mmCIF file of C-alpha atoms in Angstrom:
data_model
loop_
_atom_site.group_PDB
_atom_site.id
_atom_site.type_symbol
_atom_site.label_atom_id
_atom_site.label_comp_id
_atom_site.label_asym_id
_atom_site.label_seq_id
_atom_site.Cartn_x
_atom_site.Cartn_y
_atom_site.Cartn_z
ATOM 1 C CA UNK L 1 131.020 -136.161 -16.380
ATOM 2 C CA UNK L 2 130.962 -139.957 -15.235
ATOM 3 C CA UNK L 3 131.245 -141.487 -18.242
ATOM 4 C CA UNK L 4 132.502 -145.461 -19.372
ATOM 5 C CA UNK L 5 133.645 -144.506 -22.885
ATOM 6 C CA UNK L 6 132.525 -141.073 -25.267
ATOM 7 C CA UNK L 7 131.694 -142.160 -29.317
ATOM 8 C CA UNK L 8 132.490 -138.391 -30.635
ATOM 9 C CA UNK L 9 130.924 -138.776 -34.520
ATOM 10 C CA UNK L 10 131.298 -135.694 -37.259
ATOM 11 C CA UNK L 11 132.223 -135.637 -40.797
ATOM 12 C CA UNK L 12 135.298 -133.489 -41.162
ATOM 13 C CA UNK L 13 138.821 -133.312 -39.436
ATOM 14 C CA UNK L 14 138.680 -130.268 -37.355
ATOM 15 C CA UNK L 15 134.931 -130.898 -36.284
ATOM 16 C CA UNK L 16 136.032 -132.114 -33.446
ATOM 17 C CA UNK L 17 138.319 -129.552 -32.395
ATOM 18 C CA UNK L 18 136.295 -126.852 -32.914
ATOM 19 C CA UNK L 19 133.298 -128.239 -31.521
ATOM 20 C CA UNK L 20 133.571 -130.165 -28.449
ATOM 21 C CA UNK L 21 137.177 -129.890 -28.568
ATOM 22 C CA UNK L 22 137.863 -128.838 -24.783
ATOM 23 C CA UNK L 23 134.815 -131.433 -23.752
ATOM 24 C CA UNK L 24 136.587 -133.872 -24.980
ATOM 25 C CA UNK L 25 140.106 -132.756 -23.679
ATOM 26 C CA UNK L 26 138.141 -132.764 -20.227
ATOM 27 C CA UNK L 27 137.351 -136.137 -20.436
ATOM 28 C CA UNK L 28 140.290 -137.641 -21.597
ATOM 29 C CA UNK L 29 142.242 -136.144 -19.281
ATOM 30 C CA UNK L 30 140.522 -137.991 -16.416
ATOM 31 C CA UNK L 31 140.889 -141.022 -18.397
ATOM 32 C CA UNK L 32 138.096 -142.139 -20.184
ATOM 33 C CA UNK L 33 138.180 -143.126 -23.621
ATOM 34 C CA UNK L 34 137.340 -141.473 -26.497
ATOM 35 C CA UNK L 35 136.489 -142.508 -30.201
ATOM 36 C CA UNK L 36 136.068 -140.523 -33.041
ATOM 37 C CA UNK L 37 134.281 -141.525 -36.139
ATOM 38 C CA UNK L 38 135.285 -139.087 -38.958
ATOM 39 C CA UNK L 39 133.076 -139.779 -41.665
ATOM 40 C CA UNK L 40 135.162 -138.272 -44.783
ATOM 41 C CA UNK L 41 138.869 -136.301 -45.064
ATOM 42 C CA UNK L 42 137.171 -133.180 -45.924
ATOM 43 C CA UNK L 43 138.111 -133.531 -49.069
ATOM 44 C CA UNK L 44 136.570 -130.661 -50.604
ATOM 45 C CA UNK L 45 137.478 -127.970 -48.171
ATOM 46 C CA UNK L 46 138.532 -124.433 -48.968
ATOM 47 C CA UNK L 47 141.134 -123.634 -47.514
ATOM 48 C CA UNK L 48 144.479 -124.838 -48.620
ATOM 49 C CA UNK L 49 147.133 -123.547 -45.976
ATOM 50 C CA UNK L 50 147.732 -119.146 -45.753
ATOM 51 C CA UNK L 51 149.397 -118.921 -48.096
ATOM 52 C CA UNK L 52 148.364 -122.283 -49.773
ATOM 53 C CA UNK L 53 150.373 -125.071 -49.505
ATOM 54 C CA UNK L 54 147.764 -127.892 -50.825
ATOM 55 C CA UNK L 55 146.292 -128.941 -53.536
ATOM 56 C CA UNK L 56 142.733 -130.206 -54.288
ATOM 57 C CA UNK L 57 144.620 -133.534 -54.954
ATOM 58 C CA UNK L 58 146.735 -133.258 -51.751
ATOM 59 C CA UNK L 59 144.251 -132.327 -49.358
ATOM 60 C CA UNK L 60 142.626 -135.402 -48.159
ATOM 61 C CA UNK L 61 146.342 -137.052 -47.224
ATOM 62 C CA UNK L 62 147.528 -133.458 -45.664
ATOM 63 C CA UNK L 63 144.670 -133.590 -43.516
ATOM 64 C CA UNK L 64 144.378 -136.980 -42.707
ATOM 65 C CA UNK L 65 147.965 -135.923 -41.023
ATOM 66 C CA UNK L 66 146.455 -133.254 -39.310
ATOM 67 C CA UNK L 67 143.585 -135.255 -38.098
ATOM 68 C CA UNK L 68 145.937 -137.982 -36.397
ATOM 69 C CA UNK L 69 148.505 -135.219 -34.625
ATOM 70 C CA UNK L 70 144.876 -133.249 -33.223
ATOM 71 C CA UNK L 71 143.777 -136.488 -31.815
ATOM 72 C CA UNK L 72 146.957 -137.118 -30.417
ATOM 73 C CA UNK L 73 146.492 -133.267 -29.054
ATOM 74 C CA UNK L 74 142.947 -133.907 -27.297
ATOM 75 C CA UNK L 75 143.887 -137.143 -26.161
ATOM 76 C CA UNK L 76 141.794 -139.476 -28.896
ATOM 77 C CA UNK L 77 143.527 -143.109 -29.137
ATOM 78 C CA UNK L 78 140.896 -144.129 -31.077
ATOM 79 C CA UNK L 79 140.360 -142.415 -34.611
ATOM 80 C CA UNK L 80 138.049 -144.274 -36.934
ATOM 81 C CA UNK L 81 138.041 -142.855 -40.496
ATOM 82 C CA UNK L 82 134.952 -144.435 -41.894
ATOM 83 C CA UNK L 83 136.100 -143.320 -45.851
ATOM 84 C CA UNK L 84 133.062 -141.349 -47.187
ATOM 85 C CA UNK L 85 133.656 -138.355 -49.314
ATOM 86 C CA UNK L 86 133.272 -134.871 -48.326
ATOM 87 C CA UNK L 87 129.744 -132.892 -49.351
ATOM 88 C CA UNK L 88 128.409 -136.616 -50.311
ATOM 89 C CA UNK L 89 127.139 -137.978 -47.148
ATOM 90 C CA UNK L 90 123.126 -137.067 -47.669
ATOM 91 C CA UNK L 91 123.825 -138.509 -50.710
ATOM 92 C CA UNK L 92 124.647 -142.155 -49.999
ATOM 93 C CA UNK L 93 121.807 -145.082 -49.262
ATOM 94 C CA UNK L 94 121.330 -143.784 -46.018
ATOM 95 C CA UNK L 95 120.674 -147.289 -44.633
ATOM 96 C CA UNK L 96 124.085 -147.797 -45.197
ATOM 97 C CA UNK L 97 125.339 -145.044 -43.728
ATOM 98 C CA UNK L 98 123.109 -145.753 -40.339
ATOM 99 C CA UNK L 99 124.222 -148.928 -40.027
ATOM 100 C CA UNK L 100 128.100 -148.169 -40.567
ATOM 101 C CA UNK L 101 127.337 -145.697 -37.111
ATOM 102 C CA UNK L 102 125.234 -147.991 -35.842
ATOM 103 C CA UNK L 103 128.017 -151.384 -36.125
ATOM 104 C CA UNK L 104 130.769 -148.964 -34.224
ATOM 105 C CA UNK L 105 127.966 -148.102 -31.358
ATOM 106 C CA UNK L 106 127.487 -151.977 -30.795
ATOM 107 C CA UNK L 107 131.164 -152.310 -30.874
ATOM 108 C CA UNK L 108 132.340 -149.088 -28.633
ATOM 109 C CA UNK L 109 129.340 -149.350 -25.892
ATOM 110 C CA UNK L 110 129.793 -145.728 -25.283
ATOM 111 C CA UNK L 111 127.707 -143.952 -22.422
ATOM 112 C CA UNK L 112 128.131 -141.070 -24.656
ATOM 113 C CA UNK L 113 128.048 -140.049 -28.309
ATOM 114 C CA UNK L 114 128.540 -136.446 -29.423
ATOM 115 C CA UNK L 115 127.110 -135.142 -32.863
ATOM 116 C CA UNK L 116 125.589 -132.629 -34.484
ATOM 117 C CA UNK L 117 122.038 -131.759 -34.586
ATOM 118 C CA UNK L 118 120.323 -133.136 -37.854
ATOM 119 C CA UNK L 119 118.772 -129.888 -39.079
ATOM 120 C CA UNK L 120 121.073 -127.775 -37.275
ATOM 121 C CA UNK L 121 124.435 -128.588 -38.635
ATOM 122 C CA UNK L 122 124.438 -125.402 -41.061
ATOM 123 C CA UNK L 123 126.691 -127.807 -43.455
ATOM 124 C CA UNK L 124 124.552 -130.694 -45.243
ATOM 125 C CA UNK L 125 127.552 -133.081 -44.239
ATOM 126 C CA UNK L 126 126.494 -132.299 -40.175
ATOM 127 C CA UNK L 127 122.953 -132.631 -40.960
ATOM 128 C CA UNK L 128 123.308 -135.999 -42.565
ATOM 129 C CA UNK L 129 126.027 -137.358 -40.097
ATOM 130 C CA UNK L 130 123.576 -136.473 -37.232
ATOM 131 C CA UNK L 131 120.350 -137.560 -38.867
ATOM 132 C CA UNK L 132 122.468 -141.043 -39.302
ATOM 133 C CA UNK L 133 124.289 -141.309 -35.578
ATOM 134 C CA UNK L 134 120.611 -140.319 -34.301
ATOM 135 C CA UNK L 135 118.715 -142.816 -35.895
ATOM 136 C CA UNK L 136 121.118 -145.964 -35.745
ATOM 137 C CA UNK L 137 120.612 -144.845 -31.836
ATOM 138 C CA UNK L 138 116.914 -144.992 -32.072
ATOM 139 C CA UNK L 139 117.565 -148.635 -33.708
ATOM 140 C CA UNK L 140 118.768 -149.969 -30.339
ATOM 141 C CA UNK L 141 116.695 -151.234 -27.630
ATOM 142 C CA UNK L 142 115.608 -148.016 -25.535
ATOM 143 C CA UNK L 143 117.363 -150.024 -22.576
ATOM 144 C CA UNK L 144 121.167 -150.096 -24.142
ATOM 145 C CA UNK L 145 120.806 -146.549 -25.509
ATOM 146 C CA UNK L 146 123.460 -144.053 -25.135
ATOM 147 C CA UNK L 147 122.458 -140.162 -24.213
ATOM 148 C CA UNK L 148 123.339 -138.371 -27.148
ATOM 149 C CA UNK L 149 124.585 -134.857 -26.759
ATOM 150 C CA UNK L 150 124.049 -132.419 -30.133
ATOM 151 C CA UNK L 151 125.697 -129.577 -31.060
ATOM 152 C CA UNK L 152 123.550 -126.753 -33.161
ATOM 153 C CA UNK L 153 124.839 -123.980 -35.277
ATOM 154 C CA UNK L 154 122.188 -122.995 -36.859
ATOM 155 C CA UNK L 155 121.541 -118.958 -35.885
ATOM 156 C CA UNK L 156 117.755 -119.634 -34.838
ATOM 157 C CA UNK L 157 118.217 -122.611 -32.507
ATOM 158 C CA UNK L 158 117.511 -121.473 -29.346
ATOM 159 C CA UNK L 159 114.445 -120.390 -31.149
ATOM 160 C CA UNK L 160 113.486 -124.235 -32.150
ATOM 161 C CA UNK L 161 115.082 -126.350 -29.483
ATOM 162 C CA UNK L 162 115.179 -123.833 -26.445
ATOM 163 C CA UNK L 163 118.358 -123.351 -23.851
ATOM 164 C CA UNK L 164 120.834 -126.053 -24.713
ATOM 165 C CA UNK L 165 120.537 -128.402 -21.894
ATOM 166 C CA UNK L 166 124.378 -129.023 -21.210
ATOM 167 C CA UNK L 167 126.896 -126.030 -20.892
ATOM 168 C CA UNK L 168 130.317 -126.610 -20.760
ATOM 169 C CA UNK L 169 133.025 -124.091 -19.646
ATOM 170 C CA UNK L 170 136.074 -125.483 -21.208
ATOM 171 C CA UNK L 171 138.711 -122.435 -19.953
ATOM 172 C CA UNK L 172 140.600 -125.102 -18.375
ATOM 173 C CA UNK L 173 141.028 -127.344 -21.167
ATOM 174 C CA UNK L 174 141.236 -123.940 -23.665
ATOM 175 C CA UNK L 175 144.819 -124.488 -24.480
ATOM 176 C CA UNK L 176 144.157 -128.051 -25.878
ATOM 177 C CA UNK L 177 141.778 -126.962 -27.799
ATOM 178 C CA UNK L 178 143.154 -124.340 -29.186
ATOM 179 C CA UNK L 179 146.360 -126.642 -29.479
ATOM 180 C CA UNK L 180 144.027 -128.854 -31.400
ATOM 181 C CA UNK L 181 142.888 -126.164 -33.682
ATOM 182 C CA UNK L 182 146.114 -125.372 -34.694
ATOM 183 C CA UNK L 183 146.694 -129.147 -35.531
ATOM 184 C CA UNK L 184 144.695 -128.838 -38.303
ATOM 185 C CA UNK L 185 146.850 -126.154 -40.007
ATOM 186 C CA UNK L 186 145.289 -126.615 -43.785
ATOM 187 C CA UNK L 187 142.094 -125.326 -42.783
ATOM 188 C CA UNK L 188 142.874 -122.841 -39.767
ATOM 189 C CA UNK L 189 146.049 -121.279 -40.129
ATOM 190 C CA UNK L 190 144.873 -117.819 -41.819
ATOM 191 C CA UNK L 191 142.066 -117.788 -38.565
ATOM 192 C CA UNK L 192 145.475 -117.264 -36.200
ATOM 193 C CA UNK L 193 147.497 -115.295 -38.799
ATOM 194 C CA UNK L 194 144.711 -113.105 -38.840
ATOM 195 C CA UNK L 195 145.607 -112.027 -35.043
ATOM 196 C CA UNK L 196 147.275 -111.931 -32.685
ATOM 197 C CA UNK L 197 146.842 -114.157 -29.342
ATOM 198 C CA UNK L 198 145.470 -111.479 -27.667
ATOM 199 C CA UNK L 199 142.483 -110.684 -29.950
ATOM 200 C CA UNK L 200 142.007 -114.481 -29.670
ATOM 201 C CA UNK L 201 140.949 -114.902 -26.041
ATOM 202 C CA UNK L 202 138.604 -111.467 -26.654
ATOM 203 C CA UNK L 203 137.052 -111.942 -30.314
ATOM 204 C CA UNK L 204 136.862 -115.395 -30.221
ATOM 205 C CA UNK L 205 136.607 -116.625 -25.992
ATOM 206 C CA UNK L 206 133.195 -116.653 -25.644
ATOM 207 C CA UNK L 207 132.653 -118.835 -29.109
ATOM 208 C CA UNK L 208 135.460 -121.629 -27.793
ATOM 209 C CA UNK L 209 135.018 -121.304 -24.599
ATOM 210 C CA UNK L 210 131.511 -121.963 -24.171
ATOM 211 C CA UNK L 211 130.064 -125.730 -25.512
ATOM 212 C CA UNK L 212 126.688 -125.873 -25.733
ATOM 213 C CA UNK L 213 124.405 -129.482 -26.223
ATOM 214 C CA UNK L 214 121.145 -130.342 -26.562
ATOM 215 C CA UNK L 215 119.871 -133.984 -25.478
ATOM 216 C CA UNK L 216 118.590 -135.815 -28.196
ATOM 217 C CA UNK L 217 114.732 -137.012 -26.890
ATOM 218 C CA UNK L 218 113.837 -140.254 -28.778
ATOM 219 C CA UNK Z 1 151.311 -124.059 -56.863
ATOM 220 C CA UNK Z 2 152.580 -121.402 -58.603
ATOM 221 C CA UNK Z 3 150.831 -118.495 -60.309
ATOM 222 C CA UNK Z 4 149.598 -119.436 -63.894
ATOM 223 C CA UNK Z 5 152.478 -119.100 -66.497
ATOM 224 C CA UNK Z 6 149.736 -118.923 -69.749
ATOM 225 C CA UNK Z 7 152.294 -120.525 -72.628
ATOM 226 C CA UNK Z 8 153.435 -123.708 -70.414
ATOM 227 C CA UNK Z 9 149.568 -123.881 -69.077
ATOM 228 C CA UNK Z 10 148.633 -124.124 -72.470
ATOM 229 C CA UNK Z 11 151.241 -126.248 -73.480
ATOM 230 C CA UNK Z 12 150.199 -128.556 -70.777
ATOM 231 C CA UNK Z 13 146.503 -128.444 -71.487
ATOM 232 C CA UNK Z 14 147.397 -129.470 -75.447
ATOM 233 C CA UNK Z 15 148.706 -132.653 -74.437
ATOM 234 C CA UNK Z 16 145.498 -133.928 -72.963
ATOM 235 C CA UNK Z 17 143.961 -132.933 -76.479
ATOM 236 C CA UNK Z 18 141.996 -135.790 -78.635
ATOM 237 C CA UNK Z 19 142.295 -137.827 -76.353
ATOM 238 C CA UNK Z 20 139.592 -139.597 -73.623
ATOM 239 C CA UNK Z 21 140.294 -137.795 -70.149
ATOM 240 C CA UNK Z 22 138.942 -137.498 -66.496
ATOM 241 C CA UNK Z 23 137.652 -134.055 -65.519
ATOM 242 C CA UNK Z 24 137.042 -132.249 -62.170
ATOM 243 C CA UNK Z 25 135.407 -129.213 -61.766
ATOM 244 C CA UNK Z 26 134.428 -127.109 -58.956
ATOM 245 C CA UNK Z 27 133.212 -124.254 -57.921
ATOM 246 C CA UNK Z 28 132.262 -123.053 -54.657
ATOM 247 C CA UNK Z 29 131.854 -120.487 -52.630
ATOM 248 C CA UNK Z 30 131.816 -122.078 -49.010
ATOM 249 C CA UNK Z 31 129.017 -124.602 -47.231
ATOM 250 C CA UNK Z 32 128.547 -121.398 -44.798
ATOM 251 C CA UNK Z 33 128.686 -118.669 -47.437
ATOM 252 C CA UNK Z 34 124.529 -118.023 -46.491
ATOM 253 C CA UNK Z 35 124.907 -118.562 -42.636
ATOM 254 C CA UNK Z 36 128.077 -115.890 -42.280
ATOM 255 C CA UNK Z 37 126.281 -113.125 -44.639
ATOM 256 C CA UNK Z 38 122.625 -113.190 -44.850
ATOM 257 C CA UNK Z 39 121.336 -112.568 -48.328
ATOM 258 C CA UNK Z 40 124.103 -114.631 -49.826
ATOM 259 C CA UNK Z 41 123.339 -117.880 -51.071
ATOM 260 C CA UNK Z 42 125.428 -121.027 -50.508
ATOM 261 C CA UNK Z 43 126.242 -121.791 -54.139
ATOM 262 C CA UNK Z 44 128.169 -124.803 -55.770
ATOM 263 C CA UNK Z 45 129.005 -127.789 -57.672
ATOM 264 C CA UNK Z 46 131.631 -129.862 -58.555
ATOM 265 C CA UNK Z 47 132.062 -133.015 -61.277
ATOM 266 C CA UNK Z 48 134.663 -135.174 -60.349
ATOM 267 C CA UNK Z 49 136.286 -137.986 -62.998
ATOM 268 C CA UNK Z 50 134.062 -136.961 -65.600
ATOM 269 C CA UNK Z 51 135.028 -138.306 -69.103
ATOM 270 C CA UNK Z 52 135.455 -135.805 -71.878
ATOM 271 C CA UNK Z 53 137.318 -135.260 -74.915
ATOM 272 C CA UNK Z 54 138.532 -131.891 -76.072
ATOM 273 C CA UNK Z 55 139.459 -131.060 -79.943
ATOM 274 C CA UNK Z 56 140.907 -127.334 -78.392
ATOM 275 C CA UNK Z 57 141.745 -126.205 -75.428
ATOM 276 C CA UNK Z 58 142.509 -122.457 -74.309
ATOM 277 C CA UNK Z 59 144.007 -120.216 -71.283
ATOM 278 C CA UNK Z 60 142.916 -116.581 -71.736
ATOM 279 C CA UNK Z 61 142.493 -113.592 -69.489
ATOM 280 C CA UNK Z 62 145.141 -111.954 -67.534
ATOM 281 C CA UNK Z 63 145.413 -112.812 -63.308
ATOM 282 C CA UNK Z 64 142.920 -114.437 -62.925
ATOM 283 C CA UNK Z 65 142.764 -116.738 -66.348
ATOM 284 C CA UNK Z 66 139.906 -118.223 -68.189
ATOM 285 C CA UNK Z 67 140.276 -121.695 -69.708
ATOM 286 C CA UNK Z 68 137.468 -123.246 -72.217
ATOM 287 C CA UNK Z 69 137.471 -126.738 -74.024
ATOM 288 C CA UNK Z 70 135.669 -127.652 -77.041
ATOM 289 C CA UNK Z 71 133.781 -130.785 -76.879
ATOM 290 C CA UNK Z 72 132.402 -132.796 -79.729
ATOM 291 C CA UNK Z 73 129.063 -131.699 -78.325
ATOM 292 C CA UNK Z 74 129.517 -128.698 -75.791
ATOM 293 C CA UNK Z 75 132.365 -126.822 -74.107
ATOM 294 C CA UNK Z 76 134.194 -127.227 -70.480
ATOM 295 C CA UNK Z 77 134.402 -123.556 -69.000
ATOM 296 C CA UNK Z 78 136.179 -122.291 -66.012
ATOM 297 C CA UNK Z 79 136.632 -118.478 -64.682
ATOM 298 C CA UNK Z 80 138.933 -117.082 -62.496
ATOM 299 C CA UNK Z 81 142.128 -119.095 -61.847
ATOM 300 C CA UNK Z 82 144.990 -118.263 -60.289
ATOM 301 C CA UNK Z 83 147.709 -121.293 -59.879
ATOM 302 C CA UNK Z 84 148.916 -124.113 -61.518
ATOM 303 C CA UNK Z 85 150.707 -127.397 -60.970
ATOM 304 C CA UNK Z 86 151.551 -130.698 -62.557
ATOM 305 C CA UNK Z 87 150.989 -133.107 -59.876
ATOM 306 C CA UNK Z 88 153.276 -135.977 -59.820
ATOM 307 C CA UNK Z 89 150.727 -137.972 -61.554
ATOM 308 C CA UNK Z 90 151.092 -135.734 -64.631
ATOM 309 C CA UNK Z 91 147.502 -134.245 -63.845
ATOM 310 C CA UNK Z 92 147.625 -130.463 -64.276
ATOM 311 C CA UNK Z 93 146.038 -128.875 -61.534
ATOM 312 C CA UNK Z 94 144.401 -125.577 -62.098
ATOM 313 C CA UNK Z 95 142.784 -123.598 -59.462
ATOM 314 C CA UNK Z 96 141.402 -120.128 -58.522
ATOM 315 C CA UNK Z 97 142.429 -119.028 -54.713
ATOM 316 C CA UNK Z 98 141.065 -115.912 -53.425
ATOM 317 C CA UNK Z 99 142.497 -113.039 -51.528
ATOM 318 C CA UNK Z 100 142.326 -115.509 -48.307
ATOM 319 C CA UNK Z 101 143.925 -118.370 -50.162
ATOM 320 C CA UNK Z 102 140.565 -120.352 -50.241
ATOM 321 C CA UNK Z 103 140.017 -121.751 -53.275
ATOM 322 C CA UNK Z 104 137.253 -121.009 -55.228
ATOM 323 C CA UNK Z 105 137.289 -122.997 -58.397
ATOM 324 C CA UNK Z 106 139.098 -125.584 -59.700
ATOM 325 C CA UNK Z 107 139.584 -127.612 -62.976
ATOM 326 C CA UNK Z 108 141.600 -130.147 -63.230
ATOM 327 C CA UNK Z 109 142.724 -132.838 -66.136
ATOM 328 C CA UNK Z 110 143.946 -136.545 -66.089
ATOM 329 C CA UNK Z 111 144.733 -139.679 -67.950
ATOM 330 C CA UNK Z 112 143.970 -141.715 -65.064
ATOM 331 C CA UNK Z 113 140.897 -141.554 -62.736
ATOM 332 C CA UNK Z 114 141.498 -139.014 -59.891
ATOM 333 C CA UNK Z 115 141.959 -140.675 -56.705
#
């Protein structure tokens, strides 16, 4: 984990949490710095609070609040809200969008960006916010690249990309996370209220405790 | 919101009546509805700030409510809401939660563009 500086890009608050969440907890707590490029507010999401507290027309500002205090949570100073709308990204002039990702690379220097694998994001926001990160990367000379560490969802990709080639045990860093899950109370509120503690750390441990990447090969 | 109250929903809908407004519309039933249950399909669609103009507007049904508009040329439909709310803007804010409190459709009128 000797990294200079990690460029952590996704589209919605809470993508971070859930996904890399204790990866990033690890490396802020040994003090390297962390961005995170949050493409939209997740305006569109479905879940409004258990029982709801939002509205369609409040959403965007509740979680923007949430997306500040899980930062604060994993240790993020740096939260870059880069003001697309949710479900739109793979429909913008994707030139644009590339070079939005690709401006904050040149700026950040990281040694490390974290996304999602284009094609294996599930939701067509991933996909496009990988496809982007991933190919404003490619845009640099090989020599200044960062690695670029994916996360997959998608049920058959061990099938297409084999073994991911970083595992990360994050039980150390599990309370953070989970911490930072919680920030985000809008969208994951009814997944605690649903059970207890208890059936947390069995149903859901080996889901959040496990963070998988694959190395993007240019 | 509260649960829909029909009379002041109606009420409320009537005074966006002949008039040019902004529109949004969704429906959806979750970006993962196909990846969490195979044989489902991820289905839906949303118009946001479209401009229509209604001549009569109706809440119907009983928990969850039906609301249709009559356009000059076609009709606004919406099935299976739950809640209401004026926001503070004046827009009334119509939506359909399900048994989770996710929301599953929403339609919602303004005088102004929504944000």
């Amino acid at each position: 984990m000797e990294e200079k500086h990690v460029l952590v890009v996704f589209p919605h608050p809470d993508d971070e949490s859930f996904g890399p969440g204790g990866t990033i907890a690890s490396y802020t707590k040994l003090g390297i710095p962390v961005t995170y490029a949050c493409l939209t507010l997740g305006e569109m999401g479905r879940n409004m609070g258990t029982p709801p507290f939002a509205t369609r027309e409040s959403l965007p500002s509740l979680r923007k609040q949430e997306l500040i205090e899980a930062c604060k949570v994993l240790g993020i100073k740096d939260v870059r809200m880069l003001g697309f709308r949710d479900k739109t990204i793979e429909f913008e002039d994707e030139a644009k969008v590339i070079e939005t990702i690709k401006e904050l690379i040149v700026e950040v220097k990281p040694s490390l960006i974290i996304t999602h694998y284009p094609g294996h994001g599930v939701h067509p926001d991933h996909d496009a916010t990988g496809h982007a990160t991933v190919e404003a990367v490619r845009q640099l000379p090989e020599a200044v690249r960062p690695k670029v560490y994916c996360m997959a969802i998608t049920k058959e990709r061990e099938k297409v990309l084999g073994k991911p080639d970083v595992v990360h045990d994050v039980e150390s860093t599990m309370d953070v996370k989970v911490a930072a899950i919680k920030a985000h109370r809008s969208q994951t509120e009814a997944m605690f209220k649903q059970q207890s503690n208890d059936d947390l750390t069995t149903r859901l441990k080996k889901w959040l405790t496990e963070e998988q990447f694959w190395i993007y090969r240019f | 919101m509260k649960p829909i109250d029909v009379q002041k929903v109606e009420e409320a809908i009537n005074k966006f009546k002949d008039q040019p407004i902004y529109l949004h519309l969704e429906t959806t039933n979750g970006a993962y509805a196909a990846h969490r249950n195979e044989g489902m399909m991820t289905v839906s669609a949303f118009i946001r700030n479209g401009k229509i103009q209604f001549s009569q507007g109706k809440i119907t049904g009983e928990h969850p409510y039906r609301v249709g508009l009559k356009l000059e040329d076609g009709w606004v439909y919406a099935q299976g809401l739950t809640d209401w709310e004026i926001s503070e803007q004046g827009q009334l804010l119509l939506a359909g939660h399900d048994g989770e409190g996710k929301i599953a459709i929403s339609l919602q009128l303004s005088e102004t563009p929504f944000m």
